[in-house]
Amino acid sequence: MKPSIILYKALPDDLLHRLEAHFTVTQVPNLRPETVQQHAEVFANAVGLLGSSEAVNEALLEKMPKLRATSTVSVGYDNFDVDALNARNILLMHTPTVLTETVADTVMALVLSTARRVVEVADRVKAGEWKKSIGPDWFGTDVHHKTLGIVGMGRIGMALAQRAHCGFGIPILYNARRPHPQAEERFSARYCDLDTLLQESDFVCLILPLTDETHHLFGKEQFAKMKSSAIFINAGRGPVVDEQALIVALQAGEIHAAGLDVFEQEPLPVDSPLLTLPNVVALPHIGSATHETRFNMAACAVDNLIDALQGKVEKNCVNPQVLRK
Ligand SMILES: NC(=O)c1ccc[n+]([C@@H]2O[C@H](COP(=O)([O-])OP(=O)(O)OC[C@H]3O[C@@H](n4cnc5c(N)ncnc54)[C@H](O)[C@@H]3O)[C@@H](O)[C@H]2O)c1
Ligand SMILES: O=C(O)[C@H](O)CO
C-alpha cells in the first residue's frame, strides 16, 4: 500500500499525478480544526503534508502522529512551528531559488510604480482627468541613480541589487546580519548599520523573513530616521513592519510613499487607511505570482516531498538535522 499524504492546496493535474505515483493523496481545503476533525483518520495516518499559507503548529501535529515530512509551496516558512517539527523529527521543505527572480521583478515594479506614481496617474487618465498637457502635479521622482537601501541581502535581495545596480545605475546600501562579499564585488554594494541606511537611502526595501528578531523591526523610530523624500517598500512579510506606525508616517509626510506587497493582516482589510492614501501602492501578495513561477514552485514542493519521504534532503530542507537524530 502506498503511504498516505495530505494535500491542502490545489495542484495542476500533472503535478497531482506525480504525487499519486508515490502516495495515496487526500485533498482537503485547509488545515482548520473542523477540517482535521472531519478527516481525523486520514490526518492520523498521513506521513506527508503539502500546501501553503496555513498554520502548522503543535495542535495540528498532535493530530498527525505519523507525520514525517511537510512541504510548503513558498520560501517563507514563518507559519510553521519549526521547534515543534524538530521535537517530533519532522522535516520541513520549502521552495527557495525558483521564485527569486520573479519576486525581485515585483520589488522593482513597486520601486518604479511608487516613484513614478504609475497607478495613481493611470487611474486619473481612466477617470478622464487628462484634458491638457500635464503639469507638475502629475510628476514623479527619478529612480535611476538614486540610492537604494536593501534590508535583508539574501537571494531576493541580491537579485534586486542586480536589477537596480546593473539596470538603473543605482548605488546600493545594505544591512544584513553579516557583510556579503559577493554583493560588494558584483554590485559595489556598501554594508552599513540600519540607521545609516535609513538616513542615506532614497528607497528603503525590506526583503526579510519574519522571525522573532524581525517582528516590528520597522516602527515609528525607523520611519522618523528616513528622508522625508524616501520611498518605503516591503515585500518580505507584513509583521516585520508596525503598520500603524507606517500609516502615521505616511499621513504626517515623514516619508514620501510606500509600495507594499505584504501586510500585517492578509487579505488587507478593506477599511485599512493605507487604501485611502494616493501615495501607497498596495499589492495582494503577488511577489511570486506569475503562471511560470507558481507552477515551478508547486513542482519543486512536490519533488521536495517525494525526496524528503525517501530520506533525500540535499537541498530545500529547513531542518535537515532531524534526519541525523
Ligand atoms: N512577497 C512575496 O510574495 C514573497 C516571495 C518570496 C519571499 N518572500 C519573503 O522574503 C523573504 C526572503 O526570501 P529570500 O529567498 O531572499 O530568503 P534568504 O534567506 O535568502 O534571505 C533573507 C535574508 O535576510 C537576512 N536577515 C534575517 N534576519 C535579519 C535581520 N534581523 N536583519 C538583517 N538581515 C536579516 C538573512 O541573513 C538573509 O540574508 C522570505 O523569507 C519571505 O518571507 C516574500
Ligand atoms: O514566501 C513565499 O514564497 C511567498 O511569500 C509566497 O507565500
Tab-separated table of C-alpha atoms and ligand atoms in Angstrom:
chain	number	residue	atom	x	y	z
A	1	MET	CA	0.000	0.000	0.000
A	2	LYS	CA	1.260	3.493	-0.849
A	3	PRO	CA	1.983	5.863	2.043
A	4	SER	CA	-0.733	8.414	2.721
A	5	ILE	CA	-0.270	12.190	2.362
A	6	ILE	CA	-2.492	15.234	2.738
A	7	LEU	CA	-2.647	17.976	0.122
A	8	TYR	CA	-4.134	21.297	1.244
A	9	LYS	CA	-3.581	23.280	-1.950
A	10	ALA	CA	-4.934	22.733	-5.462
A	11	LEU	CA	-2.254	21.486	-7.874
A	12	PRO	CA	-2.175	21.270	-11.683
A	13	ASP	CA	-3.188	17.765	-12.849
A	14	ASP	CA	0.283	16.680	-13.962
A	15	LEU	CA	1.740	17.529	-10.544
A	16	LEU	CA	-1.101	15.793	-8.756
A	17	HIS	CA	-0.400	12.677	-10.857
A	18	ARG	CA	3.291	12.898	-9.955
A	19	LEU	CA	2.319	12.762	-6.276
A	20	GLU	CA	-0.206	9.979	-6.853
A	21	ALA	CA	2.514	7.800	-8.415
A	22	HIS	CA	4.110	7.675	-4.947
A	23	PHE	CA	1.334	8.273	-2.425
A	24	THR	CA	-2.340	7.911	-1.652
A	25	VAL	CA	-3.344	11.583	-1.741
A	26	THR	CA	-6.227	13.056	0.259
A	27	GLN	CA	-7.130	16.618	-0.711
A	28	VAL	CA	-8.546	18.962	1.925
A	29	PRO	CA	-9.441	22.656	1.548
A	30	ASN	CA	-7.453	23.868	4.574
A	31	LEU	CA	-5.951	22.802	7.912
A	32	ARG	CA	-8.595	24.309	10.195
A	33	PRO	CA	-9.574	22.249	13.281
A	34	GLU	CA	-13.002	21.445	11.808
A	35	THR	CA	-11.351	20.066	8.627
A	36	VAL	CA	-8.911	17.994	10.685
A	37	GLN	CA	-11.778	16.667	12.781
A	38	GLN	CA	-13.775	15.777	9.664
A	39	HIS	CA	-10.836	13.755	8.221
A	40	ALA	CA	-9.430	12.611	11.575
A	41	GLU	CA	-8.377	9.148	10.432
A	42	VAL	CA	-6.569	10.376	7.323
A	43	PHE	CA	-4.718	13.021	9.364
A	44	ALA	CA	-3.818	10.366	11.955
A	45	ASN	CA	-2.239	8.143	9.277
A	46	ALA	CA	-0.599	10.698	6.972
A	47	VAL	CA	3.204	10.676	6.660
A	48	GLY	CA	3.350	13.786	4.461
A	49	LEU	CA	1.693	17.191	4.193
A	50	LEU	CA	1.870	19.617	1.243
A	51	GLY	CA	0.341	23.069	0.775
A	52	SER	CA	0.841	26.706	1.667
A	53	SER	CA	-0.261	29.662	3.800
A	54	GLU	CA	-1.792	27.705	6.709
A	55	ALA	CA	-0.542	27.459	10.286
A	56	VAL	CA	1.253	24.196	11.038
A	57	ASN	CA	1.517	24.158	14.807
A	58	GLU	CA	1.613	21.884	17.829
A	59	ALA	CA	-2.178	21.486	17.891
A	60	LEU	CA	-2.155	20.152	14.321
A	61	LEU	CA	0.917	17.946	14.859
A	62	GLU	CA	-0.793	16.267	17.808
A	63	LYS	CA	-3.419	15.012	15.348
A	64	MET	CA	-0.729	13.713	12.962
A	65	PRO	CA	1.426	11.284	14.969
A	66	LYS	CA	2.834	9.534	11.857
A	67	LEU	CA	3.874	12.737	10.029
A	68	ARG	CA	7.478	12.588	8.735
A	69	ALA	CA	7.694	15.487	6.261
A	70	THR	CA	5.945	18.747	5.431
A	71	SER	CA	6.419	20.625	2.164
A	72	THR	CA	5.398	24.258	1.725
A	73	VAL	CA	4.818	25.935	-1.642
A	74	SER	CA	6.740	29.019	-0.513
A	75	VAL	CA	10.191	30.089	0.518
A	76	GLY	CA	8.926	31.762	3.708
A	77	TYR	CA	8.033	29.341	6.496
A	78	ASP	CA	7.032	31.639	9.371
A	79	ASN	CA	3.654	29.857	9.536
A	80	PHE	CA	5.402	26.659	10.697
A	81	ASP	CA	6.338	25.976	14.305
A	82	VAL	CA	9.838	24.742	13.470
A	83	ASP	CA	10.682	23.879	17.088
A	84	ALA	CA	7.602	21.645	17.291
A	85	LEU	CA	8.597	19.962	13.998
A	86	ASN	CA	12.151	19.431	15.248
A	87	ALA	CA	10.921	17.955	18.523
A	88	ARG	CA	8.948	15.372	16.519
A	89	ASN	CA	11.705	14.779	13.900
A	90	ILE	CA	9.513	16.064	11.070
A	91	LEU	CA	11.276	17.515	8.014
A	92	LEU	CA	10.262	20.917	6.621
A	93	MET	CA	10.911	21.507	2.915
A	94	HIS	CA	10.480	24.869	1.119
A	95	THR	CA	10.950	26.428	-2.340
A	96	PRO	CA	13.859	28.887	-2.360
A	97	THR	CA	15.559	29.934	-5.627
A	98	VAL	CA	12.734	29.049	-8.082
A	99	LEU	CA	10.918	32.283	-7.202
A	100	THR	CA	13.867	34.611	-6.581
A	101	GLU	CA	13.974	36.407	-9.941
A	102	THR	CA	10.187	36.818	-10.127
A	103	VAL	CA	9.976	38.343	-6.653
A	104	ALA	CA	12.846	40.718	-7.473
A	105	ASP	CA	10.866	41.812	-10.562
A	106	THR	CA	7.888	42.558	-8.305
A	107	VAL	CA	10.033	44.628	-5.936
A	108	MET	CA	11.398	46.594	-8.886
A	109	ALA	CA	7.810	47.127	-10.075
A	110	LEU	CA	6.977	48.591	-6.644
A	111	VAL	CA	10.030	50.878	-6.791
A	112	LEU	CA	9.084	52.158	-10.248
A	113	SER	CA	5.351	52.449	-9.659
A	114	THR	CA	5.685	54.368	-6.398
A	115	ALA	CA	8.383	56.753	-7.657
A	116	ARG	CA	6.658	57.463	-10.981
A	117	ARG	CA	3.134	57.322	-9.456
A	118	VAL	CA	2.149	54.831	-12.181
A	119	VAL	CA	-1.049	53.528	-10.559
A	120	GLU	CA	-2.234	56.934	-9.392
A	121	VAL	CA	-1.792	58.720	-12.742
A	122	ALA	CA	-3.158	55.778	-14.755
A	123	ASP	CA	-6.287	55.982	-12.573
A	124	ARG	CA	-6.513	59.718	-13.304
A	125	VAL	CA	-6.339	59.030	-17.055
A	126	LYS	CA	-9.124	56.438	-16.718
A	127	ALA	CA	-11.159	58.951	-14.719
A	128	GLY	CA	-10.999	61.370	-17.660
A	129	GLU	CA	-8.731	63.915	-15.941
A	130	TRP	CA	-6.145	64.101	-18.789
A	131	LYS	CA	-7.602	67.071	-20.624
A	132	LYS	CA	-4.466	69.089	-21.429
A	133	SER	CA	-0.709	68.770	-21.318
A	134	ILE	CA	0.183	67.544	-17.837
A	135	GLY	CA	1.810	69.784	-15.226
A	136	PRO	CA	3.928	69.182	-12.111
A	137	ASP	CA	1.006	67.771	-10.145
A	138	TRP	CA	1.380	64.634	-12.308
A	139	PHE	CA	5.175	64.366	-11.976
A	140	GLY	CA	7.010	61.669	-10.102
A	141	THR	CA	10.604	61.337	-8.946
A	142	ASP	CA	13.550	59.687	-10.707
A	143	VAL	CA	14.580	56.126	-9.959
A	144	HIS	CA	17.875	55.865	-11.868
A	145	HIS	CA	20.980	56.879	-9.918
A	146	LYS	CA	19.073	57.278	-6.635
A	147	THR	CA	20.305	55.324	-3.605
A	148	LEU	CA	18.646	52.019	-2.750
A	149	GLY	CA	18.897	50.561	0.758
A	150	ILE	CA	18.219	46.811	0.945
A	151	VAL	CA	17.443	45.299	4.337
A	152	GLY	CA	17.952	41.518	4.052
A	153	MET	CA	20.640	40.788	1.453
A	154	GLY	CA	19.626	37.176	0.775
A	155	ARG	CA	18.671	35.516	-2.512
A	156	ILE	CA	15.954	38.057	-3.410
A	157	GLY	CA	17.974	41.000	-2.053
A	158	MET	CA	20.839	40.025	-4.387
A	159	ALA	CA	18.520	39.710	-7.413
A	160	LEU	CA	17.095	43.148	-6.592
A	161	ALA	CA	20.589	44.621	-6.231
A	162	GLN	CA	21.490	43.234	-9.657
A	163	ARG	CA	18.466	44.837	-11.312
A	164	ALA	CA	18.933	48.164	-9.575
A	165	HIS	CA	22.703	48.443	-9.947
A	166	CYS	CA	23.205	46.964	-13.428
A	167	GLY	CA	19.952	48.222	-14.947
A	168	PHE	CA	19.417	51.604	-13.307
A	169	GLY	CA	22.918	52.682	-12.210
A	170	ILE	CA	21.691	52.781	-8.619
A	171	PRO	CA	24.197	52.794	-5.735
A	172	ILE	CA	23.291	50.048	-3.227
A	173	LEU	CA	23.479	50.217	0.556
A	174	TYR	CA	22.585	47.122	2.508
A	175	ASN	CA	22.037	45.894	6.022
A	176	ALA	CA	22.243	42.216	6.860
A	177	ARG	CA	23.348	40.072	9.748
A	178	ARG	CA	26.828	39.959	8.231
A	179	PRO	CA	28.655	41.561	5.280
A	180	HIS	CA	28.055	39.926	1.902
A	181	PRO	CA	31.315	39.946	-0.114
A	182	GLN	CA	29.562	38.868	-3.339
A	183	ALA	CA	27.138	41.810	-3.153
A	184	GLU	CA	30.106	44.127	-2.657
A	185	GLU	CA	32.107	42.636	-5.551
A	186	ARG	CA	29.277	42.284	-8.060
A	187	PHE	CA	27.175	45.358	-7.292
A	188	SER	CA	29.577	47.614	-5.361
A	189	ALA	CA	27.060	47.369	-2.503
A	190	ARG	CA	28.090	49.102	0.743
A	191	TYR	CA	27.358	47.411	4.068
A	192	CYS	CA	26.053	49.820	6.710
A	193	ASP	CA	24.214	49.798	10.017
A	194	LEU	CA	20.457	50.218	9.831
A	195	ASP	CA	20.453	53.861	10.980
A	196	THR	CA	22.933	54.893	8.281
A	197	LEU	CA	20.932	53.015	5.650
A	198	LEU	CA	17.731	54.772	6.753
A	199	GLN	CA	19.341	58.203	6.716
A	200	GLU	CA	21.051	57.855	3.308
A	201	SER	CA	18.598	55.841	1.169
A	202	ASP	CA	16.091	57.235	-1.317
A	203	PHE	CA	14.391	53.828	-1.409
A	204	VAL	CA	14.336	51.506	1.603
A	205	CYS	CA	13.421	47.936	0.569
A	206	LEU	CA	12.680	45.213	3.111
A	207	ILE	CA	13.023	41.657	1.923
A	208	LEU	CA	13.356	39.908	5.249
A	209	PRO	CA	11.928	36.703	6.684
A	210	LEU	CA	9.549	37.057	9.633
A	211	THR	CA	11.257	35.835	12.804
A	212	ASP	CA	11.143	36.797	16.491
A	213	GLU	CA	14.065	39.102	15.720
A	214	THR	CA	12.487	40.857	12.691
A	215	HIS	CA	8.936	41.233	14.089
A	216	HIS	CA	8.182	45.016	14.088
A	217	LEU	CA	11.802	45.751	13.195
A	218	PHE	CA	10.384	48.829	11.460
A	219	GLY	CA	8.313	51.247	13.536
A	220	LYS	CA	7.971	54.932	14.452
A	221	GLU	CA	11.678	55.352	15.202
A	222	GLN	CA	12.837	53.882	11.879
A	223	PHE	CA	10.403	55.933	9.763
A	224	ALA	CA	11.483	59.083	11.636
A	225	LYS	CA	15.086	58.434	10.570
A	226	MET	CA	14.261	58.157	6.853
A	227	LYS	CA	14.419	61.126	4.458
A	228	SER	CA	11.056	62.849	4.007
A	229	SER	CA	11.536	62.207	0.258
A	230	ALA	CA	12.201	58.490	0.811
A	231	ILE	CA	10.048	55.677	-0.534
A	232	PHE	CA	9.485	52.590	1.624
A	233	ILE	CA	8.983	49.132	0.085
A	234	ASN	CA	8.073	45.928	1.922
A	235	ALA	CA	7.973	42.615	0.035
A	236	GLY	CA	9.122	40.315	2.856
A	237	ARG	CA	6.414	39.767	5.462
A	238	GLY	CA	3.836	42.243	6.800
A	239	PRO	CA	4.542	41.883	10.542
A	240	VAL	CA	8.173	42.974	10.044
A	241	VAL	CA	6.592	46.444	9.981
A	242	ASP	CA	4.432	48.129	12.606
A	243	GLU	CA	1.729	49.016	10.065
A	244	GLN	CA	0.079	51.610	12.309
A	245	ALA	CA	3.406	53.467	12.579
A	246	LEU	CA	3.787	53.284	8.792
A	247	ILE	CA	0.318	54.788	8.299
A	248	VAL	CA	1.129	57.631	10.698
A	249	ALA	CA	4.484	58.292	8.961
A	250	LEU	CA	2.777	58.438	5.554
A	251	GLN	CA	-0.059	60.651	6.795
A	252	ALA	CA	2.373	63.024	8.516
A	253	GLY	CA	4.598	63.260	5.423
A	254	GLU	CA	7.554	61.799	7.327
A	255	ILE	CA	8.157	59.606	4.282
A	256	HIS	CA	7.090	60.226	0.697
A	257	ALA	CA	5.380	56.983	-0.389
A	258	ALA	CA	5.145	53.247	0.165
A	259	GLY	CA	4.977	50.171	-2.057
A	260	LEU	CA	3.639	47.144	-0.191
A	261	ASP	CA	3.143	43.538	-1.246
A	262	VAL	CA	2.638	42.199	2.292
A	263	PHE	CA	0.587	43.333	5.293
A	264	GLU	CA	0.099	42.575	8.968
A	265	GLN	CA	-3.292	41.135	8.126
A	266	GLU	CA	-3.871	39.463	4.755
A	267	PRO	CA	-6.104	39.984	2.859
A	268	LEU	CA	-5.704	43.668	3.759
A	269	PRO	CA	-8.957	44.804	5.443
A	270	VAL	CA	-10.986	46.991	3.087
A	271	ASP	CA	-11.156	49.740	5.724
A	272	SER	CA	-7.362	49.984	6.059
A	273	PRO	CA	-6.257	53.647	5.960
A	274	LEU	CA	-3.496	52.512	3.568
A	275	LEU	CA	-6.145	52.199	0.868
A	276	THR	CA	-7.086	55.876	1.191
A	277	LEU	CA	-3.554	57.165	0.593
A	278	PRO	CA	-2.736	58.063	-3.032
A	279	ASN	CA	0.985	57.643	-2.331
A	280	VAL	CA	0.589	53.944	-1.449
A	281	VAL	CA	0.756	51.121	-3.970
A	282	ALA	CA	-0.789	48.072	-2.278
A	283	LEU	CA	-0.482	44.665	-3.962
A	284	PRO	CA	-2.226	41.419	-2.895
A	285	HIS	CA	0.955	39.445	-2.014
A	286	ILE	CA	1.867	38.794	-5.665
A	287	GLY	CA	5.652	38.614	-5.253
A	288	SER	CA	5.933	35.211	-6.937
A	289	ALA	CA	2.553	35.209	-8.669
A	290	THR	CA	3.310	34.502	-12.330
A	291	HIS	CA	2.000	31.397	-14.098
A	292	GLU	CA	5.528	30.102	-14.704
A	293	THR	CA	6.880	30.666	-11.210
A	294	ARG	CA	3.827	29.410	-9.328
A	295	PHE	CA	3.996	26.217	-11.430
A	296	ASN	CA	7.718	25.841	-10.732
A	297	MET	CA	7.147	26.382	-7.001
A	298	ALA	CA	4.422	23.735	-6.902
A	299	ALA	CA	6.634	21.294	-8.866
A	300	CYS	CA	9.521	21.987	-6.508
A	301	ALA	CA	7.274	21.362	-3.463
A	302	VAL	CA	6.052	18.064	-4.951
A	303	ASP	CA	9.614	16.877	-5.663
A	304	ASN	CA	10.690	18.080	-2.208
A	305	LEU	CA	8.045	15.933	-0.505
A	306	ILE	CA	8.933	12.868	-2.577
A	307	ASP	CA	12.643	13.388	-1.785
A	308	ALA	CA	12.035	14.013	1.915
A	309	LEU	CA	9.951	10.889	2.355
A	310	GLN	CA	12.755	8.962	0.643
A	311	GLY	CA	15.255	10.483	3.090
A	312	LYS	CA	16.918	12.700	0.432
A	313	VAL	CA	17.356	16.214	1.749
A	314	GLU	CA	20.422	17.627	-0.040
A	315	LYS	CA	18.509	20.785	-0.926
A	316	ASN	CA	15.462	22.864	0.076
A	317	CYS	CA	15.303	21.498	3.618
A	318	VAL	CA	14.905	23.906	6.537
A	319	ASN	CA	15.824	21.367	9.236
A	320	PRO	CA	17.973	18.550	7.769
A	321	GLN	CA	19.370	17.903	11.252
A	322	VAL	CA	16.235	15.944	12.203
A	323	LEU	CA	17.360	13.129	9.877
A	324	ARG	CA	20.597	12.771	11.814
A	325	LYS	CA	18.902	12.358	15.204
B	1	LIG	N1	6.116	38.969	-1.244
B	1	LIG	C1	6.282	37.720	-1.608
B	1	LIG	O1	5.476	37.157	-2.342
B	1	LIG	C2	7.486	36.969	-1.151
B	1	LIG	C3	8.017	35.997	-2.012
B	1	LIG	C4	9.137	35.312	-1.594
B	1	LIG	C5	9.701	35.584	-0.367
B	1	LIG	N2	9.147	36.497	0.448
B	1	LIG	C6	9.754	36.761	1.754
B	1	LIG	O2	11.085	37.151	1.533
B	1	LIG	C7	11.917	36.511	2.479
B	1	LIG	C8	13.319	36.428	1.949
B	1	LIG	O3	13.431	35.469	0.906
B	1	LIG	P1	14.886	35.019	0.371
B	1	LIG	O4	14.680	33.885	-0.552
B	1	LIG	O5	15.648	36.217	-0.089
B	1	LIG	O6	15.491	34.474	1.736
B	1	LIG	P2	17.007	34.441	2.207
B	1	LIG	O7	17.048	33.551	3.380
B	1	LIG	O8	17.897	34.136	1.037
B	1	LIG	O9	17.283	35.950	2.628
B	1	LIG	C9	16.878	36.524	3.828
B	1	LIG	C10	17.992	37.413	4.290
B	1	LIG	O10	17.564	38.167	5.422
B	1	LIG	C11	18.643	38.207	6.327
B	1	LIG	N3	18.170	38.513	7.693
B	1	LIG	C12	17.464	37.714	8.520
B	1	LIG	N4	17.225	38.348	9.683
B	1	LIG	C13	17.780	39.581	9.567
B	1	LIG	C14	17.864	40.700	10.433
B	1	LIG	N5	17.343	40.679	11.649
B	1	LIG	N6	18.490	41.814	9.987
B	1	LIG	C15	19.044	41.851	8.748
B	1	LIG	N7	19.003	40.801	7.883
B	1	LIG	C16	18.382	39.688	8.298
B	1	LIG	C17	19.275	36.830	6.242
B	1	LIG	O11	20.590	36.828	6.717
B	1	LIG	C18	19.216	36.598	4.725
B	1	LIG	O12	20.357	37.106	4.080
B	1	LIG	C19	11.226	35.169	2.725
B	1	LIG	O13	11.569	34.637	3.994
B	1	LIG	C20	9.766	35.516	2.636
B	1	LIG	O14	9.250	35.839	3.908
B	1	LIG	C21	8.048	37.203	0.085
B	2	LIG	O1	7.317	33.051	0.921
B	2	LIG	C1	6.877	32.958	-0.224
B	2	LIG	O2	7.274	32.107	-1.046
B	2	LIG	C2	5.825	33.904	-0.714
B	2	LIG	O3	5.561	34.889	0.206
B	2	LIG	C3	4.576	33.188	-1.079
B	2	LIG	O4	3.926	32.837	0.108
